Amino acid sequence: MLGPVAAVALGSPSLSGRPLTAAALCLSSGLRLSARGLAGHSGGRLCPAKPRFPLRIPEAAETARLVAEKTPFPAPLRRFIACPELARVVACRLGNGRASGAAVLECEPGPGVLTQALLNAGAHVIALESNSAFLPHLESLKQKLDGQLEVVHCDFFRLDPMGFGLMRPPVMYSERLFQNLDILAVPWTADVPLKVVGIVPHKRERNLLWKLIYALYERNSIYKYGRTELNLFVSEKEYKTLVAKPGEARIYQALSVLWQTACDIQLLHMEPWSSFLTNSKNGGLSIPKSVLLQNDHLCLVRMTPRKNLFTDSLTTTNSSIFIVMVKQSLAKGKTKLIDKLNLWSSESGKKLLRQLEIPENITTGSLYPEQYKCLFEAMEQSNEFDQSWLYDDSLEDNRGINF
């Protein structure tokens, strides 16, 4: 059970240079995220959220020693924020936005440098840590606070594995995690109830982005509880794929269309790979190589689900069909869209394109994300597209990705 919670908009300068308004919301004891949402509709009284005394954020060298001490060998490669200034910058960026009053799910905090920066800024933090060796350190930090920090032995990046059965921490289902934290769902059109912040393991970036986009369109996993906002460090090349535009050959992909359709995507910060500490025994940075795109930075990217994503024609029930349509369309970006439409429903393509005022000679790689959504909704409303082929293919979709 979460204790009393305070949530504030961070008072550091925003990206535009203007100061952010600080406001604190203290919820009644035994926090419960009701159907009205964490972000401000409780009967609690206003009170300061920050620790009585600012927590001392350790220097980078001290953090490096702690990581070396707590890392088993061999261990999966992980990256940590060790620089106190970088931690403060990230905390500032997270406080900039409409969801500044939401609780923060911090993924893999490790030594807790960012954790302490977030706490000093007044955020309520739920730390999800997979390495049990870091838990005592985080628990000792929790004892210094009055309900502002929760610590859970959990790997966010392995939430909701495929299959059924009992799971042992750090692997678990989101339903169990949120139930233990007394977090209830809020309406999709409500304010953002939760912020997720973390550094995505680079070897699992693409798989995780696919896993999350399926969960978002189906409103499962973390999206079952509302418009959960992601604030994730991803590689520069992956960020460029997410925001790619039509005509950018080889990087404008199905993933680009699906994320841009579903979310407002913002670049909050870029930081060189060398600024991050790794748990590598030889101190190596392990920077992934990239042939097509520049990849010199990790990018802090905010992905906020759109309130108007779902309509009468795009629902959680048929959203997986929309995903398949986009994937099939962009399998070859130089294919003419009218040929694809006629393949799906003979001689219906021209009529549909005229209805949507889309040029008949347009290629699938030249269609904007919002046009794909309009196209799908028009197909849903048409009697000429029964989409039986989509349902067949969806059974053989990429759910086999190793999540």
Short mmCIF file of C-alpha atoms in Angstrom, two decimals:
data_model
loop_
_atom_site.label_atom_id
_atom_site.label_comp_id
_atom_site.label_asym_id
_atom_site.label_seq_id
_atom_site.Cartn_x
_atom_site.Cartn_y
_atom_site.Cartn_z
CA MET A 1 0.00 0.00 0.00
CA LEU A 2 1.36 3.39 -0.94
CA GLY A 3 1.60 5.96 1.77
CA PRO A 4 0.72 9.65 1.61
CA VAL A 5 1.68 11.09 -1.74
CA ALA A 6 2.73 14.51 -2.92
CA ALA A 7 3.03 15.40 -6.56
CA VAL A 8 4.32 18.71 -7.92
CA ALA A 9 5.22 20.43 -11.12
CA LEU A 10 8.97 20.80 -10.92
CA GLY A 11 10.13 24.36 -10.30
CA SER A 12 13.17 24.31 -12.58
CA PRO A 13 13.26 26.21 -15.89
CA SER A 14 11.35 24.50 -18.69
CA LEU A 15 12.58 23.81 -22.22
CA SER A 16 11.35 27.24 -23.25
CA GLY A 17 13.29 28.90 -20.44
CA ARG A 18 10.16 29.93 -18.52
CA PRO A 19 9.88 28.89 -14.87
CA LEU A 20 7.42 26.14 -14.09
CA THR A 21 4.74 26.64 -11.49
CA ALA A 22 5.30 24.55 -8.37
CA ALA A 23 2.18 23.03 -6.88
CA ALA A 24 1.90 20.28 -4.37
CA LEU A 25 -0.87 17.79 -3.89
CA CYS A 26 -0.84 15.61 -0.80
CA LEU A 27 -3.26 12.70 -0.96
CA SER A 28 -4.80 11.10 2.07
CA SER A 29 -2.95 8.23 3.73
CA GLY A 30 -3.10 4.85 2.04
CA LEU A 31 -2.90 6.17 -1.51
CA ARG A 32 -5.48 4.79 -3.88
CA LEU A 33 -5.54 5.87 -7.51
CA SER A 34 -9.27 6.06 -7.92
CA ALA A 35 -11.21 6.23 -11.13
CA ARG A 36 -10.80 9.99 -10.90
CA GLY A 37 -7.02 9.68 -11.26
CA LEU A 38 -3.88 10.35 -9.26
CA ALA A 39 -3.20 13.63 -10.98
CA GLY A 40 -5.23 15.78 -8.70
CA HIS A 41 -8.82 14.76 -7.87
CA SER A 42 -8.54 13.61 -4.31
CA GLY A 43 -9.83 15.10 -1.14
CA GLY A 44 -6.34 15.59 0.21
CA ARG A 45 -5.00 18.91 1.40
CA LEU A 46 -2.26 20.95 -0.22
CA CYS A 47 1.17 20.59 1.34
CA PRO A 48 4.84 20.66 0.35
CA ALA A 49 5.99 17.45 -1.34
CA LYS A 50 9.75 17.78 -1.21
CA PRO A 51 11.86 16.09 1.48
CA ARG A 52 12.34 18.20 4.61
CA PHE A 53 16.01 18.43 3.71
CA PRO A 54 17.30 17.95 0.14
CA LEU A 55 18.75 14.49 -0.35
CA ARG A 56 22.46 14.43 -1.08
CA ILE A 57 23.04 13.14 -4.59
CA PRO A 58 26.33 11.20 -4.70
CA GLU A 59 29.10 12.17 -7.08
CA ALA A 60 29.74 10.07 -10.18
CA ALA A 61 32.80 8.31 -8.74
CA GLU A 62 30.86 7.22 -5.66
CA THR A 63 28.06 5.91 -7.86
CA ALA A 64 30.53 3.99 -10.03
CA ARG A 65 31.92 2.21 -6.97
CA LEU A 66 28.41 1.26 -5.83
CA VAL A 67 27.49 -0.12 -9.25
CA ALA A 68 30.70 -2.15 -9.43
CA GLU A 69 30.01 -3.55 -5.97
CA LYS A 70 26.39 -4.49 -6.68
CA THR A 71 26.78 -5.91 -10.21
CA PRO A 72 27.03 -9.71 -10.41
CA PHE A 73 29.20 -11.32 -13.06
CA PRO A 74 28.20 -12.07 -15.72
CA ALA A 75 25.33 -9.59 -15.91
CA PRO A 76 23.24 -8.08 -18.71
CA LEU A 77 24.56 -4.72 -19.83
CA ARG A 78 22.86 -1.81 -18.11
CA ARG A 79 23.29 1.94 -18.24
CA PHE A 80 22.87 4.31 -15.32
CA ILE A 81 22.72 8.04 -14.76
CA ALA A 82 25.71 8.76 -12.53
CA CYS A 83 26.18 12.50 -13.12
CA PRO A 84 24.17 14.58 -10.59
CA GLU A 85 23.74 17.43 -13.09
CA LEU A 86 22.30 15.10 -15.73
CA ALA A 87 19.91 13.69 -13.13
CA ARG A 88 18.69 17.20 -12.31
CA VAL A 89 18.23 17.99 -16.01
CA VAL A 90 16.11 14.85 -16.50
CA ALA A 91 14.02 15.66 -13.42
CA CYS A 92 13.45 19.16 -14.80
CA ARG A 93 12.36 17.83 -18.19
CA LEU A 94 9.95 15.37 -16.61
CA GLY A 95 8.32 18.17 -14.66
CA ASN A 96 7.59 20.11 -17.82
CA GLY A 97 4.14 19.27 -19.13
CA ARG A 98 0.49 18.78 -18.31
CA ALA A 99 1.15 15.51 -16.48
CA SER A 100 3.52 17.09 -13.97
CA GLY A 101 1.32 15.93 -11.10
CA ALA A 102 1.45 12.25 -12.06
CA ALA A 103 3.33 9.62 -10.09
CA VAL A 104 6.62 8.47 -11.63
CA LEU A 105 7.41 4.82 -12.31
CA GLU A 106 11.21 4.75 -12.48
CA CYS A 107 12.60 1.73 -14.34
CA GLU A 108 15.87 0.22 -13.17
CA PRO A 109 17.01 3.05 -10.85
CA GLY A 110 20.06 1.06 -9.70
CA PRO A 111 22.12 3.36 -7.45
CA GLY A 112 19.24 5.84 -7.28
CA VAL A 113 20.92 9.01 -8.59
CA LEU A 114 17.93 10.00 -10.72
CA THR A 115 15.62 8.77 -7.96
CA GLN A 116 17.02 11.31 -5.53
CA ALA A 117 16.86 14.12 -8.08
CA LEU A 118 13.20 13.33 -8.71
CA LEU A 119 12.47 13.22 -4.98
CA ASN A 120 14.25 16.52 -4.39
CA ALA A 121 12.08 18.01 -7.14
CA GLY A 122 8.96 16.84 -5.30
CA ALA A 123 7.90 13.87 -7.43
CA HIS A 124 6.29 10.77 -5.97
CA VAL A 125 8.45 7.89 -7.20
CA ILE A 126 7.75 4.18 -7.54
CA ALA A 127 11.16 2.57 -8.13
CA LEU A 128 11.03 -0.71 -10.10
CA GLU A 129 14.41 -2.45 -9.73
CA SER A 130 15.28 -5.90 -11.10
CA ASN A 131 18.66 -6.38 -9.38
CA SER A 132 17.99 -7.42 -5.78
CA ALA A 133 21.47 -6.19 -4.78
CA PHE A 134 20.31 -2.58 -5.24
CA LEU A 135 17.12 -3.02 -3.19
CA PRO A 136 18.64 -2.47 0.30
CA HIS A 137 20.17 0.81 -0.84
CA LEU A 138 16.82 1.99 -2.26
CA GLU A 139 14.95 0.78 0.83
CA SER A 140 17.29 2.75 3.08
CA LEU A 141 16.50 5.82 0.99
CA LYS A 142 12.79 5.11 1.39
CA GLN A 143 13.13 5.11 5.18
CA LYS A 144 14.30 8.73 5.10
CA LEU A 145 11.05 9.84 3.50
CA ASP A 146 7.41 10.02 4.44
CA GLY A 147 5.70 7.91 1.77
CA GLN A 148 7.26 9.73 -1.17
CA LEU A 149 9.14 6.65 -2.41
CA GLU A 150 8.01 3.07 -3.01
CA VAL A 151 10.47 0.30 -3.93
CA VAL A 152 9.41 -2.83 -5.86
CA HIS A 153 11.49 -5.80 -6.99
CA CYS A 154 10.32 -5.70 -10.61
CA ASP A 155 11.73 -5.48 -14.14
CA PHE A 156 9.53 -3.06 -16.06
CA PHE A 157 11.01 -4.13 -19.38
CA ARG A 158 9.85 -7.70 -18.74
CA LEU A 159 6.33 -6.89 -17.58
CA ASP A 160 3.52 -9.06 -18.91
CA PRO A 161 5.49 -11.91 -20.52
CA MET A 162 3.68 -14.06 -23.05
CA GLY A 163 2.20 -17.20 -21.57
CA PHE A 164 0.51 -17.97 -18.30
CA GLY A 165 1.41 -19.25 -14.87
CA LEU A 166 3.05 -18.03 -11.71
CA MET A 167 5.81 -15.47 -12.05
CA ARG A 168 8.59 -14.75 -9.62
CA PRO A 169 10.01 -11.25 -9.18
CA PRO A 170 11.48 -9.42 -10.89
CA VAL A 171 9.24 -10.81 -13.68
CA MET A 172 5.56 -10.11 -13.07
CA TYR A 173 2.28 -9.12 -14.63
CA SER A 174 1.29 -5.46 -14.59
CA GLU A 175 -2.07 -6.41 -13.10
CA ARG A 176 -0.37 -7.79 -10.01
CA LEU A 177 2.01 -4.84 -9.77
CA PHE A 178 -0.73 -2.25 -9.98
CA GLN A 179 -2.98 -4.23 -7.66
CA ASN A 180 -0.24 -4.32 -5.01
CA LEU A 181 0.16 -0.57 -5.38
CA ASP A 182 -3.61 -0.02 -5.22
CA ILE A 183 -3.60 1.65 -8.63
CA LEU A 184 -6.98 1.67 -10.37
CA ALA A 185 -7.82 2.51 -13.95
CA VAL A 186 -8.88 5.99 -15.03
CA PRO A 187 -10.88 6.89 -18.17
CA TRP A 188 -8.82 7.20 -21.35
CA THR A 189 -9.74 10.86 -21.71
CA ALA A 190 -8.62 11.69 -18.16
CA ASP A 191 -5.28 13.29 -17.35
CA VAL A 192 -2.13 11.20 -17.58
CA PRO A 193 -2.11 9.08 -14.38
CA LEU A 194 1.47 7.79 -14.51
CA LYS A 195 4.83 8.70 -15.99
CA VAL A 196 7.37 6.02 -16.81
CA VAL A 197 11.04 6.98 -16.95
CA GLY A 198 14.02 4.76 -17.71
CA ILE A 199 16.83 3.81 -20.05
CA VAL A 200 15.77 1.14 -22.54
CA PRO A 201 18.31 -1.71 -22.92
CA HIS A 202 19.59 -1.11 -26.45
CA LYS A 203 19.54 -4.78 -27.43
CA ARG A 204 15.81 -4.89 -26.72
CA GLU A 205 14.76 -1.49 -28.05
CA ARG A 206 12.89 -2.55 -31.16
CA ASN A 207 11.17 -5.51 -29.49
CA LEU A 208 10.08 -3.34 -26.56
CA LEU A 209 8.68 -0.63 -28.83
CA TRP A 210 6.61 -3.24 -30.68
CA LYS A 211 5.42 -4.75 -27.43
CA LEU A 212 4.37 -1.36 -26.08
CA ILE A 213 2.60 -0.25 -29.26
CA TYR A 214 0.49 -3.41 -29.29
CA ALA A 215 -0.37 -2.85 -25.62
CA LEU A 216 -1.29 0.78 -26.30
CA TYR A 217 -3.67 0.06 -29.20
CA GLU A 218 -5.31 -2.74 -27.22
CA ARG A 219 -5.27 -0.74 -23.96
CA ASN A 220 -3.60 -3.61 -22.18
CA SER A 221 -0.72 -3.81 -19.71
CA ILE A 222 0.25 -0.34 -18.44
CA TYR A 223 -2.32 1.27 -20.76
CA LYS A 224 -5.16 -0.59 -19.12
CA TYR A 225 -4.98 2.03 -16.38
CA GLY A 226 -5.13 5.12 -18.57
CA ARG A 227 -2.91 7.17 -20.87
CA THR A 228 0.39 6.22 -19.27
CA GLU A 229 3.13 8.56 -20.45
CA LEU A 230 6.52 7.13 -21.45
CA ASN A 231 9.70 9.15 -20.90
CA LEU A 232 12.39 6.80 -22.15
CA PHE A 233 16.01 7.09 -23.17
CA VAL A 234 16.33 5.36 -26.55
CA SER A 235 19.15 5.38 -29.07
CA GLU A 236 19.33 8.30 -31.47
CA LYS A 237 18.73 6.01 -34.46
CA GLU A 238 15.59 4.58 -32.88
CA TYR A 239 14.29 8.05 -32.08
CA LYS A 240 14.81 9.10 -35.71
CA THR A 241 12.80 6.07 -36.82
CA LEU A 242 9.96 6.96 -34.44
CA VAL A 243 9.63 10.50 -35.84
CA ALA A 244 10.48 9.74 -39.49
CA LYS A 245 8.32 11.37 -42.15
CA PRO A 246 6.98 10.12 -45.50
CA GLY A 247 9.67 10.15 -48.15
CA GLU A 248 12.48 9.33 -45.74
CA ALA A 249 13.28 6.04 -47.41
CA ARG A 250 14.34 3.09 -45.26
CA ILE A 251 13.55 4.79 -41.93
CA TYR A 252 9.86 5.65 -42.42
CA GLN A 253 8.41 2.38 -41.22
CA ALA A 254 5.27 0.86 -39.74
CA LEU A 255 6.64 1.66 -36.27
CA SER A 256 6.87 5.34 -37.28
CA VAL A 257 3.24 5.46 -38.41
CA LEU A 258 1.86 3.56 -35.44
CA TRP A 259 3.64 5.60 -32.75
CA GLN A 260 2.94 8.93 -34.42
CA THR A 261 -0.73 8.02 -34.81
CA ALA A 262 -1.03 6.94 -31.20
CA CYS A 263 1.11 9.51 -29.38
CA ASP A 264 2.36 13.02 -29.21
CA ILE A 265 6.14 12.48 -29.41
CA GLN A 266 8.54 15.04 -27.95
CA LEU A 267 12.33 15.06 -27.74
CA LEU A 268 13.11 16.26 -24.22
CA HIS A 269 16.89 15.89 -24.14
CA MET A 270 19.87 14.42 -26.01
CA GLU A 271 22.96 13.17 -24.16
CA PRO A 272 26.16 11.53 -25.49
CA TRP A 273 26.55 7.84 -24.72
CA SER A 274 29.72 8.67 -22.78
CA SER A 275 27.67 10.54 -20.14
CA PHE A 276 26.17 7.28 -18.88
CA LEU A 277 27.75 4.75 -16.56
CA THR A 278 27.66 1.07 -17.56
CA ASN A 279 28.05 -2.03 -15.42
CA SER A 280 30.65 -3.42 -17.82
CA LYS A 281 33.62 -4.84 -15.93
CA ASN A 282 36.06 -3.20 -18.36
CA GLY A 283 34.27 0.15 -18.22
CA GLY A 284 33.36 0.03 -21.90
CA LEU A 285 30.51 2.16 -23.27
CA SER A 286 29.14 -0.59 -25.58
CA ILE A 287 27.74 1.90 -28.09
CA PRO A 288 25.61 0.09 -30.71
CA LYS A 289 26.75 0.56 -34.29
CA SER A 290 24.54 2.16 -36.91
CA VAL A 291 25.12 2.22 -40.66
CA LEU A 292 22.16 4.24 -41.93
CA LEU A 293 21.70 6.80 -39.17
CA GLN A 294 23.79 8.89 -36.83
CA ASN A 295 23.79 7.33 -33.39
CA ASP A 296 25.96 9.46 -31.10
CA HIS A 297 23.40 10.11 -28.37
CA LEU A 298 20.76 8.66 -26.15
CA CYS A 299 17.51 10.59 -26.55
CA LEU A 300 15.00 11.21 -23.79
CA VAL A 301 11.70 10.88 -25.63
CA ARG A 302 8.25 11.61 -24.24
CA MET A 303 5.39 9.61 -25.75
CA THR A 304 1.97 10.75 -24.55
CA PRO A 305 -1.04 8.79 -25.84
CA ARG A 306 -3.60 10.91 -27.64
CA LYS A 307 -7.01 11.38 -26.04
CA ASN A 308 -8.69 11.12 -29.45
CA LEU A 309 -6.84 8.00 -30.62
CA PHE A 310 -9.91 5.78 -30.39
CA THR A 311 -13.01 6.51 -32.45
CA ASP A 312 -16.16 4.71 -33.54
CA SER A 313 -14.13 3.14 -36.36
CA LEU A 314 -10.78 2.57 -34.58
CA THR A 315 -11.33 0.68 -31.36
CA THR A 316 -9.39 -1.63 -29.08
CA THR A 317 -11.23 -4.49 -30.77
CA ASN A 318 -10.05 -3.82 -34.32
CA SER A 319 -6.82 -1.94 -33.58
CA SER A 320 -4.69 -5.04 -34.20
CA ILE A 321 -6.14 -5.07 -37.73
CA PHE A 322 -5.04 -1.47 -38.19
CA ILE A 323 -1.53 -2.49 -37.14
CA VAL A 324 -1.48 -5.31 -39.69
CA MET A 325 -2.74 -2.97 -42.43
CA VAL A 326 0.05 -0.47 -41.73
CA LYS A 327 2.71 -3.19 -41.60
CA GLN A 328 1.58 -4.71 -44.89
CA SER A 329 1.37 -1.31 -46.56
CA LEU A 330 4.90 -0.31 -45.58
CA ALA A 331 6.54 -3.68 -46.22
CA LYS A 332 7.56 -2.06 -49.53
CA GLY A 333 7.30 1.71 -49.35
CA LYS A 334 7.46 2.19 -53.14
CA THR A 335 4.30 0.15 -53.77
CA LYS A 336 1.38 2.15 -55.15
CA LEU A 337 -1.35 2.42 -52.55
CA ILE A 338 -4.11 1.90 -55.12
CA ASP A 339 -2.61 -1.46 -56.07
CA LYS A 340 -2.62 -2.50 -52.43
CA LEU A 341 -6.24 -1.44 -51.98
CA ASN A 342 -7.34 -3.26 -55.13
CA LEU A 343 -5.60 -6.36 -53.86
CA TRP A 344 -7.61 -6.17 -50.67
CA SER A 345 -10.89 -5.40 -52.44
CA SER A 346 -10.95 -5.63 -56.24
CA GLU A 347 -11.38 -2.29 -58.05
CA SER A 348 -12.35 -0.43 -54.86
CA GLY A 349 -9.12 1.51 -54.47
CA LYS A 350 -9.89 4.42 -56.81
CA LYS A 351 -13.25 5.11 -55.20
CA LEU A 352 -11.75 5.13 -51.70
CA LEU A 353 -8.85 7.39 -52.62
CA ARG A 354 -11.18 9.88 -54.30
CA GLN A 355 -13.36 9.89 -51.21
CA LEU A 356 -10.34 10.76 -49.05
CA GLU A 357 -8.89 13.18 -51.63
CA ILE A 358 -5.66 11.18 -51.82
CA PRO A 359 -3.78 11.18 -55.18
CA GLU A 360 -4.25 7.93 -57.10
CA ASN A 361 -0.53 7.61 -57.85
CA ILE A 362 0.62 7.93 -54.22
CA THR A 363 2.93 5.25 -52.82
CA THR A 364 2.49 3.59 -49.45
CA GLY A 365 5.70 5.25 -48.23
CA SER A 366 4.31 8.72 -49.02
CA LEU A 367 1.20 8.49 -46.87
CA TYR A 368 1.22 10.40 -43.56
CA PRO A 369 0.24 8.68 -40.27
CA GLU A 370 -3.04 10.61 -39.98
CA GLN A 371 -3.90 9.55 -43.55
CA TYR A 372 -3.38 5.91 -42.64
CA LYS A 373 -5.80 6.31 -39.78
CA CYS A 374 -8.40 8.01 -42.02
CA LEU A 375 -7.90 5.30 -44.63
CA PHE A 376 -8.50 2.53 -42.10
CA GLU A 377 -11.60 4.24 -40.71
CA ALA A 378 -12.99 4.63 -44.23
CA MET A 379 -12.33 0.96 -44.93
CA GLU A 380 -14.11 0.05 -41.70
CA GLN A 381 -17.16 2.04 -42.77
CA SER A 382 -17.14 0.63 -46.31
CA ASN A 383 -19.15 -2.41 -47.34
CA GLU A 384 -16.51 -3.31 -49.92
CA PHE A 385 -13.73 -4.23 -47.48
CA ASP A 386 -14.66 -7.22 -45.34
CA GLN A 387 -11.04 -7.48 -44.12
CA SER A 388 -11.17 -11.25 -43.83
CA TRP A 389 -7.62 -11.31 -45.22
CA LEU A 390 -6.49 -9.03 -42.41
CA TYR A 391 -7.95 -11.27 -39.74
CA ASP A 392 -6.22 -14.29 -41.26
CA ASP A 393 -2.86 -12.56 -41.46
CA SER A 394 -3.15 -11.09 -37.99
CA LEU A 395 -2.97 -14.59 -36.55
CA GLU A 396 0.48 -14.88 -38.08
CA ASP A 397 1.55 -11.41 -37.00
CA ASN A 398 4.80 -10.62 -35.23
CA ARG A 399 3.50 -11.59 -31.81
CA GLY A 400 6.32 -14.11 -31.98
CA ILE A 401 8.79 -11.32 -31.24
CA ASN A 402 10.93 -12.29 -28.30
CA PHE A 403 9.51 -9.87 -25.77
#
